[in-house]
PDB file of C-alpha atoms in Angstrom:
ATOM      1  CA  MET Z   1      23.529  -7.731  -2.956  1.00 69.00           C
ATOM      2  CA  SER Z   2      21.577  -4.575  -3.830  1.00 85.00           C
ATOM      3  CA  PHE Z   3      19.988  -3.575  -7.125  1.00 93.00           C
ATOM      4  CA  HIS Z   4      18.810  -0.108  -8.134  1.00 95.00           C
ATOM      5  CA  GLU Z   5      17.818   0.461 -11.734  1.00 96.00           C
ATOM      6  CA  ARG Z   6      15.332   2.210 -13.976  1.00 97.00           C
ATOM      7  CA  LEU Z   7      13.648  -0.612 -15.877  1.00 97.00           C
ATOM      8  CA  THR Z   8      11.314  -0.566 -18.866  1.00 98.00           C
ATOM      9  CA  VAL Z   9       8.269  -2.511 -17.680  1.00 98.00           C
ATOM     10  CA  ASN Z  10       5.275  -2.881 -19.994  1.00 98.00           C
ATOM     11  CA  GLY Z  11       6.141   0.379 -21.710  1.00 97.00           C
ATOM     12  CA  ALA Z  12       6.706   2.421 -18.535  1.00 98.00           C
ATOM     13  CA  GLU Z  13       9.985   3.402 -16.905  1.00 98.00           C
ATOM     14  CA  LEU Z  14       9.913   2.099 -13.333  1.00 98.00           C
ATOM     15  CA  VAL Z  15      12.503   2.701 -10.629  1.00 98.00           C
ATOM     16  CA  VAL Z  16      13.127  -0.667  -8.973  1.00 98.00           C
ATOM     17  CA  GLU Z  17      15.302  -1.639  -6.005  1.00 98.00           C
ATOM     18  CA  ALA Z  18      16.138  -5.064  -4.592  1.00 98.00           C
ATOM     19  CA  PHE Z  19      17.982  -6.078  -1.452  1.00 96.00           C
ATOM     20  CA  GLY Z  20      19.104  -9.288   0.175  1.00 97.00           C
ATOM     21  CA  PRO Z  21      20.425 -12.622  -1.046  1.00 96.00           C
ATOM     22  CA  GLN Z  22      19.718 -13.353  -4.696  1.00 94.00           C
ATOM     23  CA  ASP Z  23      18.995 -16.982  -3.860  1.00 94.00           C
ATOM     24  CA  GLY Z  24      16.671 -16.122  -0.970  1.00 95.00           C
ATOM     25  CA  PRO Z  25      12.870 -16.353  -1.164  1.00 97.00           C
ATOM     26  CA  ALA Z  26      11.481 -13.343  -3.013  1.00 98.00           C
ATOM     27  CA  MET Z  27       9.192 -10.706  -1.554  1.00 98.00           C
ATOM     28  CA  ILE Z  28       7.655  -7.927  -3.659  1.00 98.00           C
ATOM     29  CA  VAL Z  29       6.195  -5.076  -1.621  1.00 98.00           C
ATOM     30  CA  HIS Z  30       3.769  -2.612  -3.227  1.00 98.00           C
ATOM     31  CA  HIS Z  31       3.466   0.911  -1.845  1.00 98.00           C
ATOM     32  CA  GLY Z  32       0.141   2.651  -1.295  1.00 98.00           C
ATOM     33  CA  ALA Z  33      -1.390   5.977  -2.329  1.00 97.00           C
ATOM     34  CA  PRO Z  34      -1.031   6.109  -6.129  1.00 98.00           C
ATOM     35  CA  GLY Z  35       0.298   9.509  -7.119  1.00 98.00           C
ATOM     36  CA  LEU Z  36       1.488  10.154  -3.548  1.00 97.00           C
ATOM     37  CA  GLY Z  37       3.272   7.014  -2.396  1.00 97.00           C
ATOM     38  CA  SER Z  38       6.649   5.624  -3.394  1.00 98.00           C
ATOM     39  CA  ARG Z  39       9.049   2.764  -2.735  1.00 98.00           C
ATOM     40  CA  SER Z  40      10.549   4.639   0.226  1.00 97.00           C
ATOM     41  CA  GLU Z  41       7.931   3.339   2.693  1.00 97.00           C
ATOM     42  CA  PRO Z  42       8.138  -0.372   1.800  1.00 98.00           C
ATOM     43  CA  LYS Z  43      11.928  -0.027   1.593  1.00 97.00           C
ATOM     44  CA  ARG Z  44      11.986   1.256   5.156  1.00 97.00           C
ATOM     45  CA  SER Z  45       9.342  -1.175   6.433  1.00 97.00           C
ATOM     46  CA  PHE Z  46      10.529  -4.370   4.759  1.00 98.00           C
ATOM     47  CA  GLY Z  47      14.226  -3.602   4.323  1.00 97.00           C
ATOM     48  CA  PRO Z  48      15.047  -5.516   7.533  1.00 97.00           C
ATOM     49  CA  PHE Z  49      13.715  -8.684   5.904  1.00 98.00           C
ATOM     50  CA  ALA Z  50      16.631  -8.556   3.451  1.00 97.00           C
ATOM     51  CA  ASP Z  51      18.645 -10.587   5.954  1.00 97.00           C
ATOM     52  CA  THR Z  52      16.720 -13.593   4.635  1.00 96.00           C
ATOM     53  CA  PHE Z  53      14.567 -12.495   1.689  1.00 98.00           C
ATOM     54  CA  ARG Z  54      15.221 -10.952  -1.674  1.00 98.00           C
ATOM     55  CA  VAL Z  55      13.121  -7.835  -1.045  1.00 98.00           C
ATOM     56  CA  ILE Z  56      11.956  -5.993  -4.162  1.00 98.00           C
ATOM     57  CA  VAL Z  57      10.360  -2.534  -4.023  1.00 98.00           C
ATOM     58  CA  PHE Z  58       9.538  -0.073  -6.774  1.00 98.00           C
ATOM     59  CA  ASP Z  59       7.731   3.115  -7.663  1.00 98.00           C
ATOM     60  CA  ALA Z  60       4.563   2.055  -9.471  1.00 98.00           C
ATOM     61  CA  ARG Z  61       3.815   3.700 -12.797  1.00 98.00           C
ATOM     62  CA  GLY Z  62       2.514   7.184 -12.150  1.00 98.00           C
ATOM     63  CA  SER Z  63       4.139   7.435  -8.711  1.00 98.00           C
ATOM     64  CA  GLY Z  64       7.431   8.464  -7.167  1.00 98.00           C
ATOM     65  CA  GLU Z  65      10.285   8.631  -9.670  1.00 98.00           C
ATOM     66  CA  SER Z  66       8.651   6.340 -12.226  1.00 98.00           C
ATOM     67  CA  SER Z  67       7.136   7.587 -15.476  1.00 98.00           C
ATOM     68  CA  ASP Z  68       3.541   8.653 -15.963  1.00 98.00           C
ATOM     69  CA  HIS Z  69       2.657   6.136 -18.647  1.00 97.00           C
ATOM     70  CA  GLU Z  70      -1.026   5.236 -18.572  1.00 97.00           C
ATOM     71  CA  PRO Z  71      -3.145   3.292 -17.935  1.00 98.00           C
ATOM     72  CA  PHE Z  72      -3.347   3.667 -14.178  1.00 98.00           C
ATOM     73  CA  THR Z  73      -5.536   0.625 -13.617  1.00 98.00           C
ATOM     74  CA  HIS Z  74      -5.436  -2.312 -11.214  1.00 98.00           C
ATOM     75  CA  ALA Z  75      -4.944  -4.693 -14.140  1.00 98.00           C
ATOM     76  CA  GLN Z  76      -1.934  -2.723 -15.362  1.00 98.00           C
ATOM     77  CA  TRP Z  77      -0.363  -2.415 -11.920  1.00 98.00           C
ATOM     78  CA  VAL Z  78      -0.827  -6.185 -11.433  1.00 98.00           C
ATOM     79  CA  ALA Z  79       0.785  -6.830 -14.815  1.00 98.00           C
ATOM     80  CA  ASP Z  80       3.725  -4.643 -13.781  1.00 98.00           C
ATOM     81  CA  VAL Z  81       4.213  -6.664 -10.598  1.00 98.00           C
ATOM     82  CA  ASP Z  82       4.275  -9.876 -12.591  1.00 98.00           C
ATOM     83  CA  ALA Z  83       6.744  -8.439 -15.097  1.00 98.00           C
ATOM     84  CA  ILE Z  84       9.062  -7.448 -12.245  1.00 98.00           C
ATOM     85  CA  ARG Z  85       8.756 -10.938 -10.769  1.00 98.00           C
ATOM     86  CA  ALA Z  86       9.685 -12.432 -14.124  1.00 98.00           C
ATOM     87  CA  TYR Z  87      12.582 -10.004 -14.605  1.00 97.00           C
ATOM     88  CA  PHE Z  88      14.203 -11.244 -11.401  1.00 97.00           C
ATOM     89  CA  GLY Z  89      13.496 -14.863 -12.342  1.00 97.00           C
ATOM     90  CA  HIS Z  90      11.335 -15.868  -9.394  1.00 97.00           C
ATOM     91  CA  GLU Z  91       8.685 -18.519  -9.930  1.00 97.00           C
ATOM     92  CA  ARG Z  92       6.873 -17.632  -6.716  1.00 98.00           C
ATOM     93  CA  ILE Z  93       6.884 -14.616  -4.408  1.00 98.00           C
ATOM     94  CA  VAL Z  94       5.636 -13.356  -1.101  1.00 98.00           C
ATOM     95  CA  MET Z  95       3.277 -10.587  -2.182  1.00 98.00           C
ATOM     96  CA  ALA Z  96       2.959  -7.726   0.294  1.00 98.00           C
ATOM     97  CA  GLY Z  97       1.156  -4.421   0.187  1.00 98.00           C
ATOM     98  CA  GLY Z  98      -0.333  -1.769   2.417  1.00 98.00           C
ATOM     99  CA  SER Z  99      -3.308   0.542   1.958  1.00 98.00           C
ATOM    100  CA  TYR Z 100      -3.849   0.900  -1.827  1.00 98.00           C
ATOM    101  CA  GLY Z 101      -0.844  -1.369  -2.265  1.00 98.00           C
ATOM    102  CA  GLY Z 102      -2.922  -3.958  -0.445  1.00 98.00           C
ATOM    103  CA  PHE Z 103      -5.581  -3.628  -3.145  1.00 98.00           C
ATOM    104  CA  ILE Z 104      -2.948  -4.511  -5.740  1.00 98.00           C
ATOM    105  CA  ALA Z 105      -1.532  -7.321  -3.601  1.00 98.00           C
ATOM    106  CA  LEU Z 106      -5.024  -8.820  -3.323  1.00 98.00           C
ATOM    107  CA  GLU Z 107      -5.643  -8.366  -7.040  1.00 98.00           C
ATOM    108  CA  TYR Z 108      -2.331 -10.082  -7.783  1.00 98.00           C
ATOM    109  CA  ALA Z 109      -3.132 -13.046  -5.532  1.00 98.00           C
ATOM    110  CA  VAL Z 110      -6.496 -13.436  -7.279  1.00 98.00           C
ATOM    111  CA  ALA Z 111      -5.017 -13.135 -10.778  1.00 98.00           C
ATOM    112  CA  HIS Z 112      -1.897 -15.269 -10.194  1.00 98.00           C
ATOM    113  CA  PRO Z 113      -2.611 -17.771  -7.403  1.00 97.00           C
ATOM    114  CA  ASP Z 114       0.177 -20.071  -8.573  1.00 97.00           C
ATOM    115  CA  ARG Z 115       2.735 -17.287  -8.211  1.00 98.00           C
ATOM    116  CA  VAL Z 116       2.075 -16.370  -4.556  1.00 98.00           C
ATOM    117  CA  SER Z 117       3.624 -18.382  -1.744  1.00 98.00           C
ATOM    118  CA  ALA Z 118       2.179 -16.080   0.933  1.00 98.00           C
ATOM    119  CA  LEU Z 119       0.240 -12.833   1.137  1.00 98.00           C
ATOM    120  CA  VAL Z 120       0.978 -10.047   3.643  1.00 98.00           C
ATOM    121  CA  LEU Z 121      -1.598  -7.252   3.854  1.00 98.00           C
ATOM    122  CA  ARG Z 122      -1.525  -4.084   5.914  1.00 98.00           C
ATOM    123  CA  ASP Z 123      -4.355  -1.606   6.544  1.00 98.00           C
ATOM    124  CA  THR Z 124      -6.271  -2.310   3.378  1.00 98.00           C
ATOM    125  CA  ALA Z 125      -9.751  -3.273   2.160  1.00 98.00           C
ATOM    126  CA  ALA Z 126     -11.613  -5.497  -0.275  1.00 98.00           C
ATOM    127  CA  ASP Z 127     -14.165  -2.839  -1.234  1.00 98.00           C
ATOM    128  CA  THR Z 128     -15.230   0.744  -0.477  1.00 97.00           C
ATOM    129  CA  ALA Z 129     -17.902  -0.104   2.097  1.00 96.00           C
ATOM    130  CA  HIS Z 130     -16.079   1.649   4.938  1.00 95.00           C
ATOM    131  CA  ASP Z 131     -15.040   4.828   3.110  1.00 94.00           C
ATOM    132  CA  HIS Z 132     -17.793   6.848   4.753  1.00 94.00           C
ATOM    133  CA  LEU Z 133     -16.134   6.245   8.125  1.00 94.00           C
ATOM    134  CA  ALA Z 134     -13.013   8.066   6.939  1.00 94.00           C
ATOM    135  CA  VAL Z 135     -15.082  11.119   6.100  1.00 95.00           C
ATOM    136  CA  GLU Z 136     -16.750  10.987   9.512  1.00 95.00           C
ATOM    137  CA  ARG Z 137     -13.404  10.759  11.303  1.00 94.00           C
ATOM    138  CA  ALA Z 138     -11.989  13.632   9.293  1.00 95.00           C
ATOM    139  CA  LYS Z 139     -14.946  15.765  10.320  1.00 95.00           C
ATOM    140  CA  SER Z 140     -14.744  14.850  14.005  1.00 94.00           C
ATOM    141  CA  THR Z 141     -10.984  14.838  14.655  1.00 94.00           C
ATOM    142  CA  ASP Z 142      -9.746  17.018  17.486  1.00 91.00           C
ATOM    143  CA  ARG Z 143      -6.170  17.129  16.190  1.00 90.00           C
ATOM    144  CA  THR Z 144      -6.695  19.832  13.628  1.00 90.00           C
ATOM    145  CA  VAL Z 145      -9.375  21.542  11.593  1.00 91.00           C
ATOM    146  CA  ILE Z 146      -9.538  19.936   8.175  1.00 95.00           C
ATOM    147  CA  PRO Z 147     -10.949  22.300   5.528  1.00 95.00           C
ATOM    148  CA  GLN Z 148     -14.299  21.268   4.107  1.00 96.00           C
ATOM    149  CA  TRP Z 149     -12.899  21.269   0.563  1.00 97.00           C
ATOM    150  CA  ALA Z 150     -10.379  18.610   1.642  1.00 97.00           C
ATOM    151  CA  ILE Z 151     -13.030  16.519   3.393  1.00 96.00           C
ATOM    152  CA  ASP Z 152     -15.138  16.685   0.231  1.00 96.00           C
ATOM    153  CA  ARG Z 153     -12.259  15.174  -1.768  1.00 96.00           C
ATOM    154  CA  ILE Z 154     -11.448  12.182   0.454  1.00 96.00           C
ATOM    155  CA  GLY Z 155     -11.427   9.145  -1.788  1.00 94.00           C
ATOM    156  CA  THR Z 156     -12.843  11.000  -4.791  1.00 95.00           C
ATOM    157  CA  GLY Z 157      -9.914  11.636  -7.149  1.00 95.00           C
ATOM    158  CA  ARG Z 158     -11.018  15.181  -7.941  1.00 96.00           C
ATOM    159  CA  PHE Z 159      -7.830  17.217  -8.149  1.00 98.00           C
ATOM    160  CA  GLU Z 160      -6.932  19.871 -10.660  1.00 97.00           C
ATOM    161  CA  SER Z 161      -3.176  20.143 -10.112  1.00 98.00           C
ATOM    162  CA  ASN Z 162      -0.222  18.800  -8.163  1.00 98.00           C
ATOM    163  CA  GLU Z 163      -0.391  21.911  -6.008  1.00 98.00           C
ATOM    164  CA  GLN Z 164      -3.985  21.172  -5.005  1.00 98.00           C
ATOM    165  CA  LEU Z 165      -3.107  17.538  -4.270  1.00 98.00           C
ATOM    166  CA  ARG Z 166      -0.229  18.746  -2.105  1.00 98.00           C
ATOM    167  CA  GLU Z 167      -2.531  20.999  -0.073  1.00 98.00           C
ATOM    168  CA  TYR Z 168      -4.944  18.107   0.379  1.00 98.00           C
ATOM    169  CA  TRP Z 169      -2.151  15.789   1.546  1.00 98.00           C
ATOM    170  CA  LYS Z 170      -0.961  18.444   3.991  1.00 97.00           C
ATOM    171  CA  ALA Z 171      -4.497  18.823   5.358  1.00 97.00           C
ATOM    172  CA  ILE Z 172      -5.148  15.126   6.028  1.00 97.00           C
ATOM    173  CA  LEU Z 173      -1.692  13.980   7.194  1.00 97.00           C
ATOM    174  CA  PRO Z 174      -2.516  14.610  10.895  1.00 96.00           C
ATOM    175  CA  LEU Z 175      -5.088  11.794  10.731  1.00 97.00           C
ATOM    176  CA  TYR Z 176      -2.712   8.950   9.918  1.00 97.00           C
ATOM    177  CA  ASP Z 177      -0.630   8.125  12.997  1.00 96.00           C
ATOM    178  CA  HIS Z 178      -1.963   7.063  16.391  1.00 96.00           C
ATOM    179  CA  GLN Z 179       0.524   9.380  18.104  1.00 94.00           C
ATOM    180  CA  HIS Z 180       0.466  12.593  16.125  1.00 93.00           C
ATOM    181  CA  ASP Z 181       3.838  14.230  15.433  1.00 95.00           C
ATOM    182  CA  PRO Z 182       3.663  17.426  13.318  1.00 95.00           C
ATOM    183  CA  ALA Z 183       7.385  17.158  12.526  1.00 96.00           C
ATOM    184  CA  LYS Z 184       6.822  13.744  10.933  1.00 95.00           C
ATOM    185  CA  ASP Z 185       3.942  15.163   8.912  1.00 96.00           C
ATOM    186  CA  ALA Z 186       6.188  17.944   7.623  1.00 97.00           C
ATOM    187  CA  ALA Z 187       8.895  15.459   6.673  1.00 96.00           C
ATOM    188  CA  LYS Z 188       6.381  13.247   4.810  1.00 96.00           C
ATOM    189  CA  LEU Z 189       5.021  16.254   2.952  1.00 97.00           C
ATOM    190  CA  ALA Z 190       8.488  17.417   1.924  1.00 97.00           C
ATOM    191  CA  ALA Z 191       9.441  13.945   0.673  1.00 96.00           C
ATOM    192  CA  THR Z 192       6.335  13.379  -1.464  1.00 98.00           C
ATOM    193  CA  ARG Z 193       6.323  13.563  -5.255  1.00 98.00           C
ATOM    194  CA  PHE Z 194       2.877  14.451  -6.550  1.00 98.00           C
ATOM    195  CA  HIS Z 195       1.169  12.947  -9.615  1.00 98.00           C
ATOM    196  CA  TYR Z 196      -2.406  14.192  -9.478  1.00 98.00           C
ATOM    197  CA  ARG Z 197      -3.565  12.430 -12.654  1.00 98.00           C
ATOM    198  CA  THR Z 198      -2.545   9.068 -11.187  1.00 98.00           C
ATOM    199  CA  HIS Z 199      -4.377   9.846  -7.964  1.00 98.00           C
ATOM    200  CA  ASN Z 200      -7.464  10.910  -9.892  1.00 98.00           C
ATOM    201  CA  ALA Z 201      -7.496   7.685 -11.901  1.00 98.00           C
ATOM    202  CA  ALA Z 202      -6.999   5.535  -8.802  1.00 98.00           C
ATOM    203  CA  PHE Z 203      -9.768   7.051  -6.724  1.00 98.00           C
ATOM    204  CA  GLY Z 204     -12.048   8.568  -9.350  1.00 97.00           C
ATOM    205  CA  GLN Z 205     -12.096   5.663 -11.821  1.00 97.00           C
ATOM    206  CA  ASN Z 206     -10.765   2.469 -10.199  1.00 98.00           C
ATOM    207  CA  MET Z 207     -12.251   2.624  -6.736  1.00 97.00           C
ATOM    208  CA  PRO Z 208     -15.938   3.085  -7.674  1.00 96.00           C
ATOM    209  CA  ARG Z 209     -15.693  -0.342  -9.350  1.00 96.00           C
ATOM    210  CA  TYR Z 210     -13.538  -2.012  -6.707  1.00 98.00           C
ATOM    211  CA  ASP Z 211     -15.089  -4.983  -4.910  1.00 98.00           C
ATOM    212  CA  LEU Z 212     -12.972  -8.119  -4.535  1.00 98.00           C
ATOM    213  CA  LYS Z 213     -15.130  -9.806  -1.904  1.00 98.00           C
ATOM    214  CA  PRO Z 214     -16.643 -12.414  -4.266  1.00 98.00           C
ATOM    215  CA  LYS Z 215     -13.143 -13.492  -5.357  1.00 98.00           C
ATOM    216  CA  LEU Z 216     -11.428 -13.681  -1.968  1.00 98.00           C
ATOM    217  CA  PRO Z 217     -12.521 -17.257  -1.157  1.00 97.00           C
ATOM    218  CA  SER Z 218     -10.400 -18.311  -4.159  1.00 96.00           C
ATOM    219  CA  VAL Z 219      -7.185 -17.044  -2.515  1.00 97.00           C
ATOM    220  CA  ILE Z 220      -5.390 -20.254  -1.540  1.00 93.00           C
ATOM    221  CA  CYS Z 221      -2.073 -19.029  -0.169  1.00 98.00           C
ATOM    222  CA  PRO Z 222      -1.333 -18.407   3.535  1.00 98.00           C
ATOM    223  CA  THR Z 223      -2.509 -14.861   4.287  1.00 98.00           C
ATOM    224  CA  LEU Z 224      -1.648 -12.417   7.051  1.00 98.00           C
ATOM    225  CA  VAL Z 225      -3.963  -9.432   7.504  1.00 98.00           C
ATOM    226  CA  THR Z 226      -2.599  -6.636   9.710  1.00 98.00           C
ATOM    227  CA  VAL Z 227      -4.211  -3.355  10.722  1.00 98.00           C
ATOM    228  CA  GLY Z 228      -3.789  -0.560  13.239  1.00 98.00           C
ATOM    229  CA  ARG Z 229      -6.533  -0.330  15.848  1.00 98.00           C
ATOM    230  CA  HIS Z 230      -6.867   3.434  15.266  1.00 97.00           C
ATOM    231  CA  ASP Z 231      -6.663   3.468  11.456  1.00 97.00           C
ATOM    232  CA  TRP Z 232      -8.886   6.301  10.204  1.00 96.00           C
ATOM    233  CA  ARG Z 233      -8.716   5.387   6.512  1.00 97.00           C
ATOM    234  CA  THR Z 234      -9.125   1.586   6.348  1.00 97.00           C
ATOM    235  CA  PRO Z 235     -10.589   0.619   9.727  1.00 97.00           C
ATOM    236  CA  VAL Z 236     -10.337  -2.716  11.503  1.00 98.00           C
ATOM    237  CA  ALA Z 237     -13.726  -3.769  10.132  1.00 97.00           C
ATOM    238  CA  ALA Z 238     -12.322  -3.677   6.588  1.00 98.00           C
ATOM    239  CA  SER Z 239      -9.531  -6.066   7.560  1.00 98.00           C
ATOM    240  CA  GLU Z 240     -11.981  -8.295   9.396  1.00 98.00           C
ATOM    241  CA  THR Z 241     -13.944  -8.667   6.165  1.00 98.00           C
ATOM    242  CA  ILE Z 242     -10.824  -9.808   4.309  1.00 98.00           C
ATOM    243  CA  ALA Z 243      -9.847 -12.252   7.048  1.00 98.00           C
ATOM    244  CA  GLU Z 244     -13.342 -13.733   7.082  1.00 98.00           C
ATOM    245  CA  LEU Z 245     -13.419 -14.304   3.323  1.00 98.00           C
ATOM    246  CA  ILE Z 246      -9.905 -15.672   2.672  1.00 98.00           C
ATOM    247  CA  PRO Z 247      -9.709 -19.282   3.912  1.00 97.00           C
ATOM    248  CA  ASP Z 248      -7.608 -19.627   7.083  1.00 95.00           C
ATOM    249  CA  ALA Z 249      -6.387 -16.025   6.942  1.00 98.00           C
ATOM    250  CA  ARG Z 250      -4.794 -14.671  10.119  1.00 98.00           C
ATOM    251  CA  LEU Z 251      -5.824 -11.241  11.432  1.00 98.00           C
ATOM    252  CA  VAL Z 252      -3.513  -9.248  13.722  1.00 98.00           C
ATOM    253  CA  VAL Z 253      -4.583  -5.876  15.149  1.00 98.00           C
ATOM    254  CA  PHE Z 254      -1.863  -3.500  16.370  1.00 98.00           C
ATOM    255  CA  GLU Z 255      -3.253  -1.699  19.375  1.00 98.00           C
ATOM    256  CA  GLN Z 256      -0.882   1.301  19.377  1.00 98.00           C
ATOM    257  CA  SER Z 257      -1.062   2.132  15.672  1.00 98.00           C
ATOM    258  CA  GLY Z 258      -3.067   4.117  13.187  1.00 98.00           C
ATOM    259  CA  HIS Z 259      -2.700   3.529   9.446  1.00 98.00           C
ATOM    260  CA  SER Z 260       0.940   2.411   9.613  1.00 97.00           C
ATOM    261  CA  PRO Z 261       1.760  -0.251  12.236  1.00 98.00           C
ATOM    262  CA  GLN Z 262       4.824  -1.181  10.173  1.00 98.00           C
ATOM    263  CA  LEU Z 263       6.226   2.225  11.146  1.00 97.00           C
ATOM    264  CA  GLU Z 264       4.458   2.881  14.442  1.00 97.00           C
ATOM    265  CA  GLU Z 265       5.170  -0.541  16.001  1.00 98.00           C
ATOM    266  CA  PRO Z 266       8.019  -1.729  13.757  1.00 98.00           C
ATOM    267  CA  GLU Z 267       9.557  -4.373  16.011  1.00 98.00           C
ATOM    268  CA  LEU Z 268       6.219  -6.057  16.712  1.00 98.00           C
ATOM    269  CA  PHE Z 269       5.219  -5.799  13.069  1.00 98.00           C
ATOM    270  CA  GLN Z 270       8.443  -7.378  11.842  1.00 98.00           C
ATOM    271  CA  ARG Z 271       8.250 -10.156  14.421  1.00 98.00           C
ATOM    272  CA  THR Z 272       4.635 -10.852  13.474  1.00 98.00           C
ATOM    273  CA  VAL Z 273       5.461 -11.084   9.774  1.00 98.00           C
ATOM    274  CA  ARG Z 274       8.548 -13.237  10.350  1.00 98.00           C
ATOM    275  CA  ASP Z 275       6.634 -15.666  12.545  1.00 98.00           C
ATOM    276  CA  PHE Z 276       3.858 -15.894   9.970  1.00 98.00           C
ATOM    277  CA  LEU Z 277       6.235 -16.539   7.074  1.00 98.00           C
ATOM    278  CA  ALA Z 278       8.099 -19.165   9.076  1.00 97.00           C
ATOM    279  CA  GLU Z 279       4.865 -20.952   9.932  1.00 97.00           C
ATOM    280  CA  ALA Z 280       3.774 -20.685   6.295  1.00 96.00           C
ATOM    281  CA  GLY Z 281       6.937 -22.540   5.303  1.00 95.00           C
ATOM    282  CA  VAL Z 282       8.257 -19.742   3.120  1.00 93.00           C
ATOM    283  CA  VAL Z 283      11.581 -19.444   4.954  1.00 84.00           C
TER     284      VAL Z 283
END
């Protein structure tokens, strides 16, 4: 049974979708890239799990079709996840997230350990220690010439308009996939809704203070950490740090992927996640 509504969540209007059996184990999947991302990616990536799970995806406040009600903070985004969990009546959830959505998934697992039955992370990080590598890769790529103004804004949150954020997104899109396809880049660009103030808050205000490493040993749920071997933005080393700090976490590297193994190697990704959740006793 599917669900698609615009819900009032902690004062914001959030577009929320749910798929799969209502009595199945719940999985909430958080999209990445605040101000650029939306529920469309986790819907595509985790929709197949609706054969067993109640899969819940949504546009976070300040992203996609949801409203731009501040604050755009990790604490607020975590509170929104928990409100959505409560709305659907689930005591415990599988918490999943990729890229910036992985930051929120980690934050949620730290804040609500009793609510998380398993944690699924994809191409994310516990701090900003590897951000300089993204700048280096952007400078050295042979796929395209990235303008210096765009390189200067990687991870900074310094945008003056949606139009400028759009030009930035267009400039860096060629870096994301292991096998570059300009047609896919064009389709992603055309499908993106831009919220530059959200993006500025995420990267200009939240990220300079982001360091979850001291708290990761307190994560007690089964944890799967996945990452593409050729990820330019959150490299394998960032995932290795997470896997080392969370007790008994499992790290899986996808050899033919960049930042999005869930899309670049979808069958292997889905099989990996299903096997993990089965072994974790969630199914």
